[in-house]
mmCIF file of C-alpha atoms in Angstrom:
data_model
loop_
_atom_site.group_PDB
_atom_site.id
_atom_site.type_symbol
_atom_site.label_atom_id
_atom_site.label_comp_id
_atom_site.label_asym_id
_atom_site.label_seq_id
_atom_site.Cartn_x
_atom_site.Cartn_y
_atom_site.Cartn_z
ATOM 1 C CA MET A 13 100.089 104.997 108.056
ATOM 2 C CA GLU A 14 98.530 104.099 111.317
ATOM 3 C CA ILE A 15 94.668 103.284 111.411
ATOM 4 C CA PRO A 16 92.488 105.176 113.995
ATOM 5 C CA VAL A 17 91.893 102.622 116.978
ATOM 6 C CA ILE A 18 88.893 103.902 119.249
ATOM 7 C CA ASP A 19 89.028 102.124 122.682
ATOM 8 C CA PHE A 20 85.502 102.360 123.642
ATOM 9 C CA GLY A 21 86.305 101.275 127.250
ATOM 10 C CA GLU A 22 87.403 104.728 127.411
ATOM 11 C CA ILE A 23 84.128 106.240 126.424
ATOM 12 C CA ASN A 24 83.009 106.595 129.972
ATOM 13 C CA GLY A 25 86.366 106.922 131.454
ATOM 14 C CA GLU A 26 88.800 109.550 131.991
ATOM 15 C CA GLU A 27 89.866 109.663 128.778
ATOM 16 C CA ARG A 28 86.466 110.186 127.055
ATOM 17 C CA SER A 29 87.172 113.427 125.625
ATOM 18 C CA LYS A 30 90.372 112.598 124.019
ATOM 19 C CA THR A 31 88.550 109.384 122.738
ATOM 20 C CA MET A 32 85.663 111.266 121.186
ATOM 21 C CA ALA A 33 87.866 113.619 119.605
ATOM 22 C CA LEU A 34 89.964 110.769 118.164
ATOM 23 C CA LEU A 35 86.492 109.094 116.789
ATOM 24 C CA HIS A 36 85.373 112.723 115.338
ATOM 25 C CA GLN A 37 88.894 112.957 113.518
ATOM 26 C CA ALA A 38 88.458 109.535 112.132
ATOM 27 C CA CYS A 39 85.052 109.988 110.489
ATOM 28 C CA GLU A 40 86.005 113.281 109.218
ATOM 29 C CA GLN A 41 89.426 112.657 107.875
ATOM 30 C CA TRP A 42 89.718 109.042 107.430
ATOM 31 C CA GLY A 43 86.121 107.488 107.001
ATOM 32 C CA PHE A 44 87.292 104.248 108.726
ATOM 33 C CA PHE A 45 88.519 103.134 111.928
ATOM 34 C CA GLN A 46 88.835 100.122 114.367
ATOM 35 C CA ILE A 47 87.119 99.861 117.712
ATOM 36 C CA GLU A 48 88.435 97.635 120.456
ATOM 37 C CA ASN A 49 86.837 96.975 124.044
ATOM 38 C CA HIS A 50 83.505 97.145 122.082
ATOM 39 C CA GLY A 51 81.753 94.691 124.565
ATOM 40 C CA ILE A 52 80.861 92.139 122.197
ATOM 41 C CA ASN A 53 81.316 88.674 123.543
ATOM 42 C CA GLU A 54 84.578 87.368 121.710
ATOM 43 C CA LYS A 55 84.059 83.795 122.095
ATOM 44 C CA LEU A 56 80.816 84.524 120.372
ATOM 45 C CA MET A 57 82.713 86.435 117.306
ATOM 46 C CA ASP A 58 84.896 83.247 117.260
ATOM 47 C CA LYS A 59 81.998 80.971 116.582
ATOM 48 C CA VAL A 60 80.548 83.012 114.150
ATOM 49 C CA LYS A 61 83.701 82.851 112.243
ATOM 50 C CA GLN A 62 84.207 79.283 112.717
ATOM 51 C CA LEU A 63 80.901 78.368 111.490
ATOM 52 C CA VAL A 64 80.870 80.681 108.314
ATOM 53 C CA ASN A 65 84.047 79.272 107.364
ATOM 54 C CA ALA A 66 82.664 75.717 107.812
ATOM 55 C CA HIS A 67 79.611 76.797 105.672
ATOM 56 C CA TYR A 68 81.968 77.787 102.890
ATOM 57 C CA GLU A 69 84.088 74.647 103.082
ATOM 58 C CA GLU A 70 81.105 72.511 102.983
ATOM 59 C CA HIS A 71 78.663 74.051 100.518
ATOM 60 C CA LEU A 72 80.472 77.218 98.567
ATOM 61 C CA LYS A 73 83.797 76.479 97.893
ATOM 62 C CA GLU A 74 83.722 73.532 95.364
ATOM 63 C CA SER A 75 80.890 75.484 93.304
ATOM 64 C CA PHE A 76 82.993 78.551 93.365
ATOM 65 C CA TYR A 77 85.861 77.167 91.899
ATOM 66 C CA GLN A 78 83.488 75.319 89.193
ATOM 67 C CA SER A 79 81.850 78.654 88.636
ATOM 68 C CA GLU A 80 82.406 80.922 85.414
ATOM 69 C CA ILE A 81 84.499 83.552 87.084
ATOM 70 C CA ALA A 82 86.947 80.676 88.163
ATOM 71 C CA GLU A 83 86.647 79.134 84.683
ATOM 72 C CA SER A 84 87.357 82.466 82.916
ATOM 73 C CA LEU A 85 90.416 82.965 84.873
ATOM 74 C CA GLU A 86 91.435 79.432 83.862
ATOM 75 C CA LYS A 87 90.575 79.979 80.273
ATOM 76 C CA ASP A 88 91.422 83.567 79.041
ATOM 77 C CA GLY A 89 93.845 84.669 82.093
ATOM 78 C CA THR A 90 91.559 87.317 83.231
ATOM 79 C CA SER A 91 88.164 87.852 85.054
ATOM 80 C CA ASP A 92 86.039 91.135 84.774
ATOM 81 C CA LYS A 93 83.993 89.856 87.836
ATOM 82 C CA ASP A 94 84.588 90.039 91.726
ATOM 83 C CA TRP A 95 86.518 87.119 93.081
ATOM 84 C CA GLU A 96 84.152 86.636 95.875
ATOM 85 C CA THR A 97 81.392 84.113 96.958
ATOM 86 C CA THR A 98 78.719 85.530 98.952
ATOM 87 C CA PHE A 99 75.063 85.449 100.710
ATOM 88 C CA PHE A 100 73.295 88.355 102.441
ATOM 89 C CA VAL A 101 71.208 87.875 105.228
ATOM 90 C CA TRP A 102 68.425 90.488 106.338
ATOM 91 C CA HIS A 103 68.191 91.179 110.138
ATOM 92 C CA ARG A 104 65.686 94.009 110.235
ATOM 93 C CA PRO A 105 62.846 94.849 109.566
ATOM 94 C CA THR A 106 62.444 91.245 109.102
ATOM 95 C CA SER A 107 64.835 88.263 108.886
ATOM 96 C CA ASN A 108 65.299 86.081 105.880
ATOM 97 C CA ILE A 109 68.397 83.996 107.588
ATOM 98 C CA GLU A 110 66.312 80.526 107.753
ATOM 99 C CA ALA A 111 65.750 80.885 104.078
ATOM 100 C CA ILE A 112 69.748 80.704 103.146
ATOM 101 C CA PRO A 113 70.453 77.454 101.573
ATOM 102 C CA ASN A 114 72.011 74.945 103.464
ATOM 103 C CA ILE A 115 72.645 77.165 106.616
ATOM 104 C CA SER A 116 72.770 75.242 109.746
ATOM 105 C CA GLU A 117 70.668 75.997 113.122
ATOM 106 C CA ASP A 118 73.803 76.458 114.722
ATOM 107 C CA LEU A 119 74.903 79.358 112.468
ATOM 108 C CA CYS A 120 71.559 80.950 112.366
ATOM 109 C CA LYS A 121 71.243 80.970 116.256
ATOM 110 C CA THR A 122 74.829 82.281 116.547
ATOM 111 C CA MET A 123 74.389 84.743 113.770
ATOM 112 C CA ASN A 124 71.373 85.986 115.758
ATOM 113 C CA GLU A 125 73.021 86.518 118.828
ATOM 114 C CA TYR A 126 76.098 88.355 117.251
ATOM 115 C CA ILE A 127 73.826 90.474 115.344
ATOM 116 C CA ALA A 128 71.767 91.519 118.744
ATOM 117 C CA GLN A 129 75.021 92.631 120.227
ATOM 118 C CA LEU A 130 76.331 94.354 116.733
ATOM 119 C CA ILE A 131 73.395 96.265 116.474
ATOM 120 C CA ASN A 132 73.584 97.853 120.282
ATOM 121 C CA LEU A 133 77.227 98.768 118.965
ATOM 122 C CA ALA A 134 76.043 100.355 115.848
ATOM 123 C CA GLU A 135 73.321 102.651 117.829
ATOM 124 C CA LYS A 136 75.912 103.614 120.414
ATOM 125 C CA LEU A 137 78.165 104.661 117.759
ATOM 126 C CA SER A 138 75.707 106.569 115.927
ATOM 127 C CA GLU A 139 74.921 108.475 119.500
ATOM 128 C CA LEU A 140 78.366 109.244 119.822
ATOM 129 C CA MET A 141 78.627 110.443 116.128
ATOM 130 C CA CYS A 142 75.617 112.649 116.729
ATOM 131 C CA GLU A 143 77.294 114.109 119.855
ATOM 132 C CA ASN A 144 80.328 114.799 117.884
ATOM 133 C CA LEU A 145 78.449 116.656 115.138
ATOM 134 C CA GLY A 146 76.566 118.708 117.866
ATOM 135 C CA LEU A 147 72.924 116.874 116.823
ATOM 136 C CA GLU A 148 70.596 115.022 119.371
ATOM 137 C CA LYS A 149 71.779 111.844 120.056
ATOM 138 C CA ASP A 150 68.816 109.741 118.315
ATOM 139 C CA ASP A 151 69.318 111.988 115.200
ATOM 140 C CA ILE A 152 70.613 109.573 112.891
ATOM 141 C CA LYS A 153 68.663 106.620 114.217
ATOM 142 C CA GLU A 154 65.614 108.805 113.798
ATOM 143 C CA ALA A 155 66.939 109.849 110.050
ATOM 144 C CA PHE A 156 67.408 106.083 109.349
ATOM 145 C CA ALA A 157 64.001 104.804 110.664
ATOM 146 C CA GLY A 158 61.381 105.056 107.760
ATOM 147 C CA SER A 159 58.211 103.471 108.937
ATOM 148 C CA LYS A 160 59.691 100.404 110.572
ATOM 149 C CA GLY A 161 63.239 101.611 111.891
ATOM 150 C CA PRO A 162 66.667 101.113 110.359
ATOM 151 C CA SER A 163 67.615 98.467 107.849
ATOM 152 C CA VAL A 164 70.385 95.856 109.340
ATOM 153 C CA GLY A 165 71.601 93.200 107.234
ATOM 154 C CA THR A 166 75.076 91.232 106.675
ATOM 155 C CA LYS A 167 77.063 90.277 103.551
ATOM 156 C CA VAL A 168 78.896 87.129 104.516
ATOM 157 C CA ALA A 169 81.819 86.595 102.052
ATOM 158 C CA LYS A 170 84.882 84.543 101.209
ATOM 159 C CA TYR A 171 87.351 85.545 98.729
ATOM 160 C CA PRO A 172 88.914 82.427 97.709
ATOM 161 C CA GLN A 173 92.510 81.438 97.519
ATOM 162 C CA CYS A 174 93.661 82.679 94.008
ATOM 163 C CA SER A 175 96.475 81.411 91.745
ATOM 164 C CA GLN A 176 96.600 84.603 89.722
ATOM 165 C CA PRO A 177 95.661 87.379 92.122
ATOM 166 C CA GLU A 178 96.981 90.313 89.999
ATOM 167 C CA LEU A 179 94.592 89.402 87.235
ATOM 168 C CA VAL A 180 91.409 90.107 89.227
ATOM 169 C CA ARG A 181 89.700 92.054 92.113
ATOM 170 C CA GLY A 182 88.355 90.242 95.275
ATOM 171 C CA LEU A 183 85.743 93.377 95.069
ATOM 172 C CA ARG A 184 86.226 96.340 92.601
ATOM 173 C CA GLU A 185 86.495 99.883 94.192
ATOM 174 C CA HIS A 186 83.518 101.377 95.564
ATOM 175 C CA THR A 187 82.172 103.277 98.407
ATOM 176 C CA ASP A 188 79.177 101.764 100.510
ATOM 177 C CA ALA A 189 75.811 103.109 99.833
ATOM 178 C CA GLY A 190 74.172 102.950 103.385
ATOM 179 C CA GLY A 191 74.891 104.227 106.911
ATOM 180 C CA ILE A 192 77.497 102.742 109.335
ATOM 181 C CA ILE A 193 79.446 99.526 108.288
ATOM 182 C CA LEU A 194 80.838 97.001 111.001
ATOM 183 C CA LEU A 195 83.288 94.509 109.702
ATOM 184 C CA LEU A 196 84.207 91.102 111.395
ATOM 185 C CA GLN A 197 87.078 90.127 109.268
ATOM 186 C CA ASP A 198 89.936 87.375 108.822
ATOM 187 C CA ASP A 199 92.582 87.480 111.419
ATOM 188 C CA GLN A 200 95.108 85.988 109.035
ATOM 189 C CA VAL A 201 94.524 86.856 105.119
ATOM 190 C CA PRO A 202 94.760 90.388 104.095
ATOM 191 C CA GLY A 203 93.279 92.067 101.192
ATOM 192 C CA LEU A 204 91.085 94.945 102.216
ATOM 193 C CA GLU A 205 92.196 98.329 100.969
ATOM 194 C CA PHE A 206 91.144 102.012 101.669
ATOM 195 C CA PHE A 207 91.894 104.947 99.538
ATOM 196 C CA LYS A 208 93.548 108.168 101.467
ATOM 197 C CA ASP A 209 95.502 110.988 100.522
ATOM 198 C CA GLY A 210 95.872 109.653 96.934
ATOM 199 C CA LYS A 211 97.066 105.970 97.852
ATOM 200 C CA TRP A 212 95.981 102.548 99.073
ATOM 201 C CA VAL A 213 96.136 101.852 102.344
ATOM 202 C CA ALA A 214 96.341 98.326 103.369
ATOM 203 C CA ILE A 215 94.020 97.026 106.328
ATOM 204 C CA PRO A 216 95.723 94.326 108.206
ATOM 205 C CA PRO A 217 93.712 91.396 109.431
ATOM 206 C CA SER A 218 91.692 91.957 112.508
ATOM 207 C CA MET A 219 93.475 90.596 115.687
ATOM 208 C CA ASN A 220 91.924 90.145 118.816
ATOM 209 C CA ASN A 221 88.501 90.341 117.522
ATOM 210 C CA THR A 222 88.621 94.223 116.889
ATOM 211 C CA ILE A 223 85.390 95.543 114.693
ATOM 212 C CA PHE A 224 86.627 97.304 111.775
ATOM 213 C CA VAL A 225 84.161 100.368 110.976
ATOM 214 C CA ASN A 226 83.528 102.539 107.780
ATOM 215 C CA THR A 227 80.819 105.092 106.951
ATOM 216 C CA GLY A 228 78.787 104.979 104.103
ATOM 217 C CA ASP A 229 77.468 107.597 101.605
ATOM 218 C CA GLN A 230 74.205 108.109 103.514
ATOM 219 C CA LEU A 231 76.158 109.260 106.658
ATOM 220 C CA GLU A 232 77.972 111.536 104.461
ATOM 221 C CA VAL A 233 74.892 113.241 103.154
ATOM 222 C CA LEU A 234 73.232 113.447 106.775
ATOM 223 C CA SER A 235 76.345 115.136 108.140
ATOM 224 C CA ASN A 236 76.253 117.540 105.070
ATOM 225 C CA GLY A 237 80.038 116.320 103.981
ATOM 226 C CA ARG A 238 81.713 116.230 107.445
ATOM 227 C CA TYR A 239 81.902 112.703 107.552
ATOM 228 C CA LYS A 240 83.284 110.955 104.557
ATOM 229 C CA SER A 241 82.402 107.730 102.580
ATOM 230 C CA THR A 242 85.770 106.499 101.590
ATOM 231 C CA LEU A 243 86.668 104.358 98.268
ATOM 232 C CA HIS A 244 87.587 100.732 98.970
ATOM 233 C CA ARG A 245 88.529 97.374 97.424
ATOM 234 C CA VAL A 246 89.720 93.737 98.153
ATOM 235 C CA LEU A 247 92.673 92.251 96.750
ATOM 236 C CA ALA A 248 92.677 88.434 95.924
ATOM 237 C CA ASP A 249 95.390 86.785 97.773
ATOM 238 C CA LYS A 250 97.599 83.799 96.606
ATOM 239 C CA ASN A 251 98.338 82.184 99.751
ATOM 240 C CA GLY A 252 94.727 81.956 101.512
ATOM 241 C CA SER A 253 90.993 82.799 101.370
ATOM 242 C CA ARG A 254 89.858 85.563 103.301
ATOM 243 C CA LEU A 255 86.958 85.888 105.509
ATOM 244 C CA SER A 256 84.416 88.968 105.757
ATOM 245 C CA ILE A 257 81.404 89.347 107.595
ATOM 246 C CA ALA A 258 80.189 93.075 107.013
ATOM 247 C CA THR A 259 76.864 94.135 108.711
ATOM 248 C CA PHE A 260 75.181 97.199 107.549
ATOM 249 C CA TYR A 261 73.338 99.707 109.883
ATOM 250 C CA ASN A 262 71.318 101.372 106.975
ATOM 251 C CA PRO A 263 68.346 103.712 106.304
ATOM 252 C CA ALA A 264 65.298 101.982 106.050
ATOM 253 C CA GLY A 265 64.180 101.878 102.284
ATOM 254 C CA ASP A 266 61.298 104.234 102.591
ATOM 255 C CA ALA A 267 63.425 106.842 104.666
ATOM 256 C CA LEU A 268 63.872 110.331 103.686
ATOM 257 C CA ILE A 269 67.437 111.419 103.727
ATOM 258 C CA SER A 270 68.658 114.763 103.802
ATOM 259 C CA PRO A 271 71.442 116.698 105.903
ATOM 260 C CA ALA A 272 70.538 117.430 109.140
ATOM 261 C CA PRO A 273 69.316 121.020 109.321
ATOM 262 C CA LYS A 274 71.520 122.257 112.059
ATOM 263 C CA LEU A 275 74.574 121.117 109.777
ATOM 264 C CA LEU A 276 73.414 123.284 107.058
ATOM 265 C CA TYR A 277 75.091 126.656 106.437
ATOM 266 C CA PRO A 278 72.676 129.710 106.203
ATOM 267 C CA ASN A 279 71.713 130.296 102.449
ATOM 268 C CA ARG A 280 69.690 132.450 100.016
ATOM 269 C CA PHE A 281 70.318 135.763 102.055
ATOM 270 C CA ARG A 282 71.720 139.181 100.961
ATOM 271 C CA PHE A 283 75.139 139.982 102.172
ATOM 272 C CA GLN A 284 74.348 143.492 103.418
ATOM 273 C CA ASP A 285 71.880 141.833 105.730
ATOM 274 C CA TYR A 286 74.538 139.623 107.067
ATOM 275 C CA LEU A 287 76.841 142.661 107.576
ATOM 276 C CA LYS A 288 74.174 144.355 109.779
ATOM 277 C CA LEU A 289 74.328 141.384 111.976
ATOM 278 C CA TYR A 290 78.116 140.868 111.731
ATOM 279 C CA ALA A 291 78.407 144.445 113.066
ATOM 280 C CA THR A 292 77.131 143.536 116.406
ATOM 281 C CA THR A 293 78.538 140.127 116.310
ATOM 282 C CA LYS A 294 82.190 140.546 114.980
ATOM 283 C CA PHE A 295 84.029 139.417 118.060
ATOM 284 C CA SER A 296 81.587 136.487 119.101
ATOM 285 C CA ASP A 297 81.655 133.031 117.638
ATOM 286 C CA LYS A 298 80.402 132.703 113.852
ATOM 287 C CA GLY A 299 78.074 129.681 114.907
ATOM 288 C CA PRO A 300 74.994 131.692 116.379
ATOM 289 C CA ARG A 301 75.396 134.191 113.675
ATOM 290 C CA PHE A 302 75.063 131.292 111.093
ATOM 291 C CA GLU A 303 71.974 130.045 113.104
ATOM 292 C CA SER A 304 70.354 133.581 113.528
ATOM 293 C CA MET A 305 70.739 134.032 109.417
ATOM 294 C CA LYS A 306 69.230 130.497 109.045
ATOM 295 C CA GLN A 307 66.385 131.388 111.065
ATOM 296 C CA MET A 308 65.843 134.969 109.576
ATOM 297 C CA ALA A 309 66.083 133.492 106.030
ATOM 298 C CA SER A 310 63.616 130.935 106.709
ATOM 299 C CA GLY A 311 61.162 133.146 108.210
ATOM 300 C CA ASN A 312 61.152 135.209 105.004
ATOM 301 C CA ASN A 313 60.632 132.631 102.478
ATOM 302 C CA GLY A 314 64.362 132.223 101.906
ATOM 303 C CA PHE A 315 65.084 135.725 101.225
ATOM 304 C CA LEU A 316 65.699 138.554 104.086
ATOM 305 C CA THR A 317 64.297 142.006 103.497
#
């Protein structure tokens, strides 16, 4: 099963309409896709991965293998916890990166530079999604804004090498709660899987610094079910430790989320009133007819008279 690849280099080129259609299909039918030619500095991406791996080796690896999770696997032959070691960095509305234990100044600086570029990509992606949904270009950003703007944070994770990967999960099956998730992942060790059409699809390691994207629960709500959040999981690996740097472009905590009004079907109207309108618009597109019904219903407190 070939995972959709969106070439951002074509967004303003001759293949724009084809690329936009592929993005729309990926959001509607898959809930995940890869982006190439995204414009993020690749040397910066490599440096982020290098520094996070070094942080794991120096500060997290030994303590993980001495943890209750690892010990229970050794003792009991199974563990009901996720086989991962993580820390979470908030970027917006305020940053907590300097409070992360043992984090180096170089990792702080490099992560901040990377996230600044990644937020630009997330916002561009949200604008393209709005265009495909027939919304105003800033509708997702504004829906996520709350009082202080969209919330942005990064889950930095390592899924350590595991001697008995069949007895644990790196991360149990779930959908993501938020909006747009942009993943910089390992280029060697596999493990990420998404559920599509009744089976698990293995996501290969990201070569050439592609960004892997999936859509979360709030985007499914905002799009009135058009764009799906998809179940996914991480498998532990016997041969290596997998790196995952997942950045969440999410609604603010106080943002009020609801389906975009433009994407809602008309409701609470009498069928006889619909038939009246239908009689004069039968051979026209149904979209404007639905919009007329919505306006008529809202103008009469939900019921047509």
